GROMACS .gro file of C-alpha atoms in nm:
model
  401
    1MET     CA    1   1.042  -2.588   6.887
    2PRO     CA    2   1.175  -2.366   6.602
    3ALA     CA    3   1.158  -1.987   6.627
    4ASP     CA    4   1.159  -1.713   6.366
    5LEU     CA    5   1.430  -1.507   6.535
    6ALA     CA    6   1.737  -1.555   6.752
    7VAL     CA    7   1.871  -1.255   6.942
    8ILE     CA    8   2.231  -1.323   7.045
    9GLY     CA    9   2.315  -1.102   7.339
   10LEU     CA   10   2.044  -0.988   7.581
   11GLY     CA   11   2.207  -0.670   7.705
   12GLN     CA   12   2.104  -0.308   7.648
   13LEU     CA   13   2.064  -0.363   7.273
   14GLY     CA   14   1.941  -0.719   7.246
   15LEU     CA   15   1.677  -0.721   7.518
   16PRO     CA   16   1.473  -0.430   7.373
   17LEU     CA   17   1.492  -0.597   7.031
   18ALA     CA   18   1.363  -0.925   7.175
   19GLN     CA   19   1.082  -0.740   7.352
   20ALA     CA   20   0.986  -0.559   7.031
   21ALA     CA   21   0.992  -0.882   6.834
   22VAL     CA   22   0.761  -1.077   7.063
   23SER     CA   23   0.530  -0.775   7.082
   24ALA     CA   24   0.510  -0.792   6.701
   25GLY     CA   25   0.415  -1.161   6.717
   26ILE     CA   26   0.758  -1.299   6.622
   27SER     CA   27   0.860  -1.616   6.809
   28THR     CA   28   1.202  -1.537   6.952
   29LEU     CA   29   1.496  -1.720   7.105
   30GLY     CA   30   1.723  -1.529   7.338
   31TYR     CA   31   2.082  -1.651   7.356
   32GLN     CA   32   2.292  -1.480   7.621
   33CYS     CA   33   2.644  -1.348   7.566
   34GLY     CA   34   2.790  -1.080   7.789
   35ASP     CA   35   2.604  -0.934   8.085
   36PRO     CA   36   2.224  -0.944   8.066
   37ALA     CA   37   2.018  -0.628   8.098
   38PRO     CA   38   1.797  -0.606   8.407
   39LEU     CA   39   1.441  -0.713   8.342
   40ALA     CA   40   1.143  -0.689   8.576
   41ALA     CA   41   0.975  -1.020   8.659
   42ALA     CA   42   0.645  -0.896   8.515
   43ASP     CA   43   0.813  -0.803   8.185
   44LEU     CA   44   0.979  -1.144   8.165
   45ARG     CA   45   0.648  -1.321   8.227
   46ARG     CA   46   0.488  -1.110   7.955
   47MET     CA   47   0.764  -1.200   7.709
   48LEU     CA   48   0.745  -1.571   7.792
   49SER     CA   49   0.369  -1.570   7.738
   50THR     CA   50   0.399  -1.403   7.395
   51GLY     CA   51   0.664  -1.610   7.219
   52PHE     CA   52   0.999  -1.557   7.390
   53ARG     CA   53   1.217  -1.849   7.495
   54PRO     CA   54   1.564  -1.838   7.652
   55ALA     CA   55   1.804  -2.071   7.469
   56THR     CA   56   2.092  -2.247   7.644
   57ASN     CA   57   2.179  -2.493   7.367
   58PRO     CA   58   2.360  -2.316   7.079
   59ALA     CA   59   2.228  -2.581   6.838
   60GLU     CA   60   1.893  -2.404   6.860
   61LEU     CA   61   2.047  -2.110   6.672
   62GLY     CA   62   2.049  -2.326   6.360
   63ARG     CA   63   1.672  -2.347   6.349
   64VAL     CA   64   1.584  -1.981   6.298
   65ARG     CA   65   1.528  -1.775   5.987
   66THR     CA   66   1.691  -1.460   6.125
   67ALA     CA   67   1.974  -1.416   6.375
   68VAL     CA   68   2.060  -1.072   6.512
   69ILE     CA   69   2.392  -1.033   6.693
   70CYS     CA   70   2.383  -0.776   6.974
   71ALA     CA   71   2.707  -0.869   7.149
   72PRO     CA   72   2.870  -0.599   7.364
   73THR     CA   73   3.169  -0.416   7.214
   74PRO     CA   74   3.313  -0.225   7.510
   75ARG     CA   75   3.628  -0.016   7.496
   76GLY     CA   76   3.942  -0.195   7.605
   77ALA     CA   77   4.225  -0.056   7.815
   78ASP     CA   78   4.381   0.097   7.503
   79GLY     CA   79   4.058   0.276   7.413
   80ALA     CA   80   3.988   0.055   7.111
   81LEU     CA   81   3.671  -0.146   7.074
   82ASP     CA   82   3.696  -0.494   7.222
   83LEU     CA   83   3.542  -0.731   6.967
   84GLY     CA   84   3.606  -1.043   7.173
   85GLN     CA   85   3.243  -1.107   7.267
   86LEU     CA   86   3.135  -1.038   6.910
   87ALA     CA   87   3.386  -1.296   6.787
   88ASP     CA   88   3.257  -1.553   7.038
   89ALA     CA   89   2.898  -1.490   6.930
   90ALA     CA   90   2.994  -1.521   6.562
   91ARG     CA   91   3.175  -1.851   6.613
   92THR     CA   92   2.886  -1.991   6.814
   93LEU     CA   93   2.637  -1.897   6.544
   94ALA     CA   94   2.863  -2.012   6.259
   95ALA     CA   95   2.887  -2.365   6.398
   96HIS     CA   96   2.511  -2.403   6.350
   97LEU     CA   97   2.440  -2.165   6.061
   98ARG     CA   98   2.214  -2.302   5.789
   99PRO     CA   99   2.168  -2.187   5.429
  100HIS     CA  100   1.920  -1.906   5.363
  101THR     CA  101   1.949  -1.764   5.718
  102THR     CA  102   1.961  -1.385   5.752
  103VAL     CA  103   2.236  -1.269   5.988
  104ILE     CA  104   2.226  -0.908   6.108
  105LEU     CA  105   2.478  -0.729   6.326
  106GLU     CA  106   2.356  -0.451   6.560
  107SER     CA  107   2.657  -0.413   6.789
  108PRO     CA  108   2.835  -0.073   6.769
  109VAL     CA  109   3.145  -0.133   6.554
  110TYR     CA  110   3.393   0.042   6.327
  111PRO     CA  111   3.305   0.077   5.958
  112GLY     CA  112   3.417  -0.238   5.778
  113THR     CA  113   3.363  -0.474   6.072
  114THR     CA  114   3.069  -0.659   5.917
  115GLU     CA  115   3.260  -0.739   5.600
  116GLU     CA  116   3.616  -0.771   5.730
  117PHE     CA  117   3.565  -0.921   6.077
  118LEU     CA  118   3.225  -1.085   6.106
  119ARG     CA  119   3.197  -1.226   5.755
  120PRO     CA  120   3.519  -1.436   5.769
  121LEU     CA  121   3.422  -1.582   6.107
  122LEU     CA  122   3.079  -1.684   5.981
  123GLU     CA  123   3.210  -1.827   5.655
  124GLU     CA  124   3.500  -2.019   5.809
  125GLY     CA  125   3.284  -2.164   6.085
  126SER     CA  126   2.995  -2.264   5.863
  127GLY     CA  127   3.147  -2.346   5.528
  128LEU     CA  128   2.884  -2.117   5.374
  129ARG     CA  129   2.939  -1.804   5.171
  130ALA     CA  130   2.782  -1.471   5.269
  131GLY     CA  131   2.572  -1.316   4.995
  132ARG     CA  132   2.530  -1.651   4.824
  133ASP     CA  133   2.436  -1.910   5.087
  134PHE     CA  134   2.318  -1.678   5.364
  135HIS     CA  135   2.228  -1.310   5.394
  136LEU     CA  136   2.447  -1.069   5.591
  137ALA     CA  137   2.365  -0.710   5.690
  138TYR     CA  138   2.430  -0.439   5.947
  139SER     CA  139   2.167  -0.228   6.124
  140PRO     CA  140   2.259   0.039   6.379
  141SER     CA  141   2.070   0.007   6.704
  142ARG     CA  142   1.849   0.301   6.795
  143VAL     CA  143   1.755   0.208   7.148
  144ASP     CA  144   1.662   0.489   7.389
  145PRO     CA  145   1.584   0.327   7.727
  146GLY     CA  146   1.269   0.456   7.891
  147ASN     CA  147   1.160   0.668   7.593
  148ARG     CA  148   0.785   0.626   7.563
  149ASP     CA  149   0.746   0.849   7.260
  150HIS     CA  150   1.000   0.684   7.031
  151THR     CA  151   0.965   0.306   7.038
  152PRO     CA  152   1.097   0.037   6.800
  153ALA     CA  153   0.761   0.047   6.622
  154ASN     CA  154   0.782   0.416   6.521
  155THR     CA  155   1.161   0.459   6.497
  156PRO     CA  156   1.294   0.411   6.139
  157LYS     CA  157   1.547   0.129   6.100
  158VAL     CA  158   1.855   0.163   5.879
  159ILE     CA  159   1.970  -0.147   5.688
  160GLY     CA  160   2.291  -0.205   5.491
  161GLY     CA  161   2.334  -0.547   5.332
  162LEU     CA  162   2.635  -0.716   5.176
  163THR     CA  163   2.433  -0.748   4.854
  164PRO     CA  164   2.101  -0.600   4.742
  165ALA     CA  165   1.937  -0.933   4.823
  166CYS     CA  166   2.089  -0.923   5.173
  167THR     CA  167   1.950  -0.574   5.225
  168GLU     CA  168   1.603  -0.678   5.115
  169SER     CA  169   1.603  -0.986   5.336
  170ALA     CA  170   1.701  -0.779   5.641
  171ALA     CA  171   1.449  -0.512   5.544
  172ALA     CA  172   1.175  -0.773   5.526
  173PHE     CA  173   1.253  -0.878   5.883
  174TYR     CA  174   1.267  -0.526   6.028
  175GLY     CA  175   0.955  -0.434   5.833
  176ARG     CA  176   0.770  -0.656   6.078
  177LEU     CA  177   0.892  -0.442   6.369
  178THR     CA  178   0.888  -0.083   6.249
  179ASP     CA  179   0.682   0.151   6.033
  180LYS     CA  180   0.979   0.256   5.818
  181VAL     CA  181   1.294   0.086   5.688
  182VAL     CA  182   1.574   0.297   5.537
  183ARG     CA  183   1.813   0.122   5.299
  184ALA     CA  184   2.180   0.224   5.311
  185ARG     CA  185   2.416   0.158   5.022
  186GLY     CA  186   2.593  -0.114   5.215
  187PRO     CA  187   2.718  -0.233   5.556
  188ARG     CA  188   2.990   0.035   5.583
  189GLU     CA  189   2.741   0.317   5.534
  190ALA     CA  190   2.506   0.162   5.789
  191GLU     CA  191   2.791   0.116   6.038
  192THR     CA  192   2.893   0.479   5.996
  193VAL     CA  193   2.535   0.592   6.062
  194GLN     CA  194   2.577   0.463   6.418
  195LEU     CA  195   2.898   0.661   6.462
  196LEU     CA  196   2.750   0.981   6.324
  197GLU     CA  197   2.437   0.961   6.541
  198THR     CA  198   2.630   0.889   6.862
  199ASN     CA  199   2.897   1.150   6.800
  200TYR     CA  200   2.637   1.412   6.702
  201ARG     CA  201   2.488   1.379   7.050
  202HIS     CA  202   2.819   1.395   7.232
  203VAL     CA  203   2.956   1.688   7.033
  204ASN     CA  204   2.642   1.894   7.094
  205ILE     CA  205   2.639   1.806   7.464
  206ALA     CA  206   3.002   1.917   7.480
  207LEU     CA  207   2.910   2.249   7.320
  208VAL     CA  208   2.634   2.320   7.570
  209ASN     CA  209   2.856   2.202   7.859
  210GLU     CA  210   3.116   2.460   7.755
  211MET     CA  211   2.839   2.717   7.730
  212ALA     CA  212   2.739   2.631   8.088
  213VAL     CA  213   3.090   2.710   8.214
  214LEU     CA  214   3.108   3.030   8.007
  215CYS     CA  215   2.765   3.153   8.113
  216HIS     CA  216   2.842   3.094   8.479
  217ASP     CA  217   3.159   3.302   8.445
  218LEU     CA  218   2.962   3.577   8.270
  219GLY     CA  219   2.673   3.572   8.515
  220VAL     CA  220   2.432   3.467   8.238
  221ASP     CA  221   2.139   3.228   8.297
  222LEU     CA  222   2.214   2.954   8.041
  223TRP     CA  223   1.883   2.780   8.102
  224ASP     CA  224   1.698   3.094   8.002
  225VAL     CA  225   1.922   3.120   7.695
  226ILE     CA  226   1.829   2.765   7.593
  227ARG     CA  227   1.460   2.830   7.659
  228CYS     CA  228   1.467   3.122   7.422
  229ALA     CA  229   1.693   2.964   7.159
  230GLU     CA  230   1.478   2.653   7.121
  231THR     CA  231   1.190   2.866   6.993
  232LYS     CA  232   1.383   2.898   6.666
  233PRO     CA  233   1.201   2.666   6.424
  234PHE     CA  234   1.505   2.590   6.207
  235GLY     CA  235   1.881   2.540   6.240
  236PHE     CA  236   1.878   2.471   6.614
  237GLN     CA  237   1.817   2.168   6.834
  238ALA     CA  238   1.820   2.214   7.210
  239PHE     CA  239   2.073   2.018   7.416
  240ARG     CA  240   2.115   2.067   7.789
  241PRO     CA  241   2.427   2.055   8.007
  242GLY     CA  242   2.484   1.810   8.287
  243PRO     CA  243   2.743   1.665   8.525
  244GLY     CA  244   2.879   1.429   8.257
  245VAL     CA  245   2.766   1.194   7.983
  246GLY     CA  246   2.674   0.837   8.072
  247GLY     CA  247   2.505   0.545   7.906
  248HIS     CA  248   2.618   0.269   7.674
  249ALA     CA  249   2.650   0.478   7.357
  250VAL     CA  250   2.990   0.617   7.445
  251PRO     CA  251   3.145   0.850   7.186
  252ARG     CA  252   3.312   0.648   6.913
  253ASP     CA  253   3.523   0.807   6.646
  254LEU     CA  254   3.644   0.650   6.322
  255ALA     CA  255   3.984   0.551   6.457
  256GLY     CA  256   4.002   0.203   6.311
  257PRO     CA  257   4.297   0.020   6.156
  258ARG     CA  258   4.307   0.240   5.844
  259THR     CA  259   4.130   0.557   5.956
  260ARG     CA  260   4.214   0.868   6.153
  261SER     CA  261   4.047   1.012   6.459
  262LEU     CA  262   3.788   1.285   6.439
  263ARG     CA  263   3.936   1.588   6.613
  264MET     CA  264   3.591   1.725   6.696
  265VAL     CA  265   3.498   1.402   6.876
  266GLU     CA  266   3.825   1.392   7.069
  267LEU     CA  267   3.771   1.749   7.188
  268ALA     CA  268   3.408   1.674   7.280
  269GLN     CA  269   3.524   1.381   7.491
  270GLN     CA  270   3.772   1.603   7.673
  271VAL     CA  271   3.501   1.861   7.747
  272ASN     CA  272   3.245   1.605   7.865
  273ASN     CA  273   3.500   1.410   8.069
  274HIS     CA  274   3.586   1.731   8.255
  275MET     CA  275   3.230   1.798   8.373
  276PRO     CA  276   3.243   1.584   8.691
  277GLN     CA  277   3.551   1.780   8.800
  278TYR     CA  278   3.370   2.105   8.720
  279VAL     CA  279   3.080   1.996   8.943
  280ILE     CA  280   3.329   1.935   9.224
  281GLN     CA  281   3.479   2.281   9.171
  282ARG     CA  282   3.136   2.442   9.186
  283ALA     CA  283   3.047   2.238   9.495
  284ALA     CA  284   3.367   2.336   9.677
  285THR     CA  285   3.316   2.702   9.586
  286LEU     CA  286   2.958   2.700   9.716
  287LEU     CA  287   3.066   2.544  10.043
  288ASN     CA  288   3.346   2.799  10.082
  289GLU     CA  289   3.109   3.088  10.012
  290HIS     CA  290   2.896   2.962  10.300
  291GLY     CA  291   3.188   2.929  10.540
  292LYS     CA  292   3.240   2.555  10.504
  293SER     CA  293   3.515   2.334  10.373
  294ALA     CA  294   3.470   2.026  10.156
  295ARG     CA  295   3.663   1.831  10.417
  296GLY     CA  296   3.410   1.709  10.670
  297ALA     CA  297   3.112   1.848  10.477
  298ARG     CA  298   2.800   1.635  10.461
  299VAL     CA  299   2.713   1.602  10.091
  300LEU     CA  300   2.397   1.434   9.964
  301LEU     CA  301   2.384   1.315   9.600
  302LEU     CA  302   2.042   1.282   9.439
  303GLY     CA  303   2.007   1.041   9.147
  304VAL     CA  304   2.310   0.822   9.066
  305THR     CA  305   2.188   0.657   8.745
  306TYR     CA  306   2.293   0.782   8.402
  307LYS     CA  307   1.939   0.862   8.290
  308ALA     CA  308   1.626   0.989   8.461
  309ASP     CA  309   1.374   0.722   8.564
  310HIS     CA  310   1.606   0.446   8.447
  311ALA     CA  311   1.796   0.215   8.683
  312ASP     CA  312   2.108   0.168   8.469
  313GLN     CA  313   2.426   0.319   8.616
  314GLN     CA  314   2.649   0.255   8.312
  315GLY     CA  315   2.887   0.548   8.271
  316SER     CA  316   2.704   0.764   8.523
  317PRO     CA  317   2.913   1.065   8.632
  318ALA     CA  318   2.787   1.011   8.987
  319LYS     CA  319   3.063   0.757   9.050
  320GLU     CA  320   3.347   0.999   8.970
  321ILE     CA  321   3.179   1.285   9.157
  322ALA     CA  322   3.134   1.073   9.470
  323THR     CA  323   3.492   0.948   9.445
  324ARG     CA  324   3.636   1.300   9.419
  325LEU     CA  325   3.422   1.423   9.707
  326MET     CA  326   3.543   1.138   9.927
  327GLU     CA  327   3.903   1.213   9.831
  328LEU     CA  328   3.844   1.572   9.948
  329GLY     CA  329   3.725   1.437  10.283
  330ALA     CA  330   3.350   1.490  10.242
  331ALA     CA  331   3.100   1.257  10.405
  332VAL     CA  332   2.891   1.141  10.108
  333SER     CA  333   2.544   0.990  10.117
  334TYR     CA  334   2.296   0.935   9.836
  335HIS     CA  335   1.933   0.890   9.744
  336ASP     CA  336   1.798   0.721   9.434
  337PRO     CA  337   1.458   0.551   9.417
  338LEU     CA  338   1.595   0.303   9.162
  339VAL     CA  339   1.924   0.211   9.330
  340PRO     CA  340   1.881   0.027   9.663
  341SER     CA  341   2.256   0.002   9.732
  342TRP     CA  342   2.566   0.172   9.597
  343SER     CA  343   2.940   0.135   9.658
  344ILE     CA  344   3.231   0.366   9.579
  345LEU     CA  345   3.598   0.274   9.624
  346ASP     CA  346   3.481  -0.066   9.752
  347ARG     CA  347   3.293   0.105  10.032
  348PRO     CA  348   2.914   0.114  10.064
  349VAL     CA  349   2.772   0.465  10.038
  350PRO     CA  350   2.500   0.537  10.299
  351ARG     CA  351   2.154   0.552  10.141
  352VAL     CA  352   1.913   0.795  10.303
  353ASP     CA  353   1.551   0.700  10.353
  354SER     CA  354   1.390   1.027  10.460
  355LEU     CA  355   1.481   1.253  10.169
  356TYR     CA  356   1.363   1.585  10.311
  357GLU     CA  357   1.530   1.527  10.648
  358ALA     CA  358   1.854   1.425  10.479
  359ALA     CA  359   1.851   1.734  10.253
  360ALA     CA  360   1.790   1.956  10.554
  361ASP     CA  361   2.076   1.792  10.743
  362ALA     CA  362   2.329   1.796  10.456
  363ASP     CA  363   2.564   2.089  10.414
  364LEU     CA  364   2.523   2.052  10.037
  365THR     CA  365   2.276   1.860   9.822
  366ILE     CA  366   2.370   1.796   9.459
  367LEU     CA  367   2.100   1.700   9.211
  368LEU     CA  368   2.269   1.473   8.956
  369GLN     CA  369   1.964   1.309   8.801
  370GLN     CA  370   1.612   1.441   8.770
  371HIS     CA  371   1.396   1.140   8.858
  372ARG     CA  372   1.024   1.196   8.815
  373THR     CA  373   0.956   1.114   9.181
  374TYR     CA  374   1.161   1.407   9.312
  375ASP     CA  375   0.964   1.704   9.439
  376LEU     CA  376   1.220   1.964   9.340
  377GLN     CA  377   1.018   2.256   9.472
  378GLY     CA  378   1.003   2.092   9.814
  379LEU     CA  379   1.368   1.992   9.806
  380SER     CA  380   1.477   2.345   9.719
  381VAL     CA  381   1.297   2.469  10.029
  382LYS     CA  382   1.432   2.201  10.264
  383ALA     CA  383   1.794   2.184  10.147
  384GLN     CA  384   2.050   2.408  10.319
  385LEU     CA  385   2.238   2.445   9.992
  386LEU     CA  386   2.133   2.291   9.659
  387LEU     CA  387   2.346   2.257   9.345
  388ASP     CA  388   2.124   2.167   9.049
  389THR     CA  389   2.324   2.016   8.761
  390ARG     CA  390   2.014   1.956   8.549
  391GLY     CA  391   1.840   2.294   8.553
  392ALA     CA  392   1.535   2.121   8.695
  393THR     CA  393   1.457   2.337   8.997
  394PRO     CA  394   1.248   2.656   8.981
  395THR     CA  395   1.442   2.969   8.883
  396GLY     CA  396   1.614   3.117   9.187
  397ALA     CA  397   1.544   2.812   9.405
  398ALA     CA  398   1.891   2.661   9.370
  399HIS     CA  399   2.238   2.718   9.233
  400ARG     CA  400   2.227   2.586   8.876
  401LEU     CA  401   2.520   2.443   8.684
   0.00000   0.00000   0.00000
């Protein structure tokens, strides 16, 4: 049975797009490449009942009007983007591509990738010409997992097509999903939008992380500083420090084949990458101030996912923090309502069941993620020593980052 849309790659980018599409009444094929994103059984049943169908035969990709490629582009060992899964997805689609199909790339890539990397693969594999026989465009993904205020329906979508006709064809598709479509001059501009948005977040987090270190040294309450500063109605957006930066939107500079790195982004990465070590330093200092050594200390970690109320652990700083604590000789345990089991250094980390009892028994409790289910007031009372890396506990109830 033909479908309107094929989403190639059902990971952190593709799955939300498929969910949004079926919610908008668009019959959708899902073709897997890379690791799938976790999906609750109830959500899958809802998608299947409203027009979603998993596809295992790549020939089905040739019977859709629009194909969106959401293949993963992780960083390789050399730090460069690995486009291998994108290439596989492109070749698979190209073998079945039909005239008049609209092909859109959403994977995070370097500027120029749509035209210089994806286009040749599609043209060589199909015998068709982009811009003449089929439409080709890029649209940066704007997925924010768990955000109930900003959904695909009310988040503007940026489109950059190879030709004006390509842009309009892609805009017509996304116009069925969102209230507003923004047209970029071309694919390179749209690709660079993704880089600017991601790096904006990381650079500003790095700034506030450095402010956290400075304010601690000065004896200044940074959280009160942020509270006051965010009342300014112009020229300021509040960011908050934390134990590190996780998630799938890792900082990506413009260091492609013919471009130079952004020094600001490189420095931001250094600052953010140092935060897990800074948490360890603060933890060791707190233990020492209370007559205890990190070696042999019982340390409880609360929240090991990268985002509050979200089960994904991609890039979570909890892994490095737990590893460093173990290397110091601490006995580490954890609690996370969304993570039933967790391993570090190929060893399972004990998961506590009775949170209050575990906090009372631990020499140090470290809040890494502020899940909604945590009663932080109660925890601050029960814990012997609490290090709050999120500024979530009541003022004076814990040692804040």
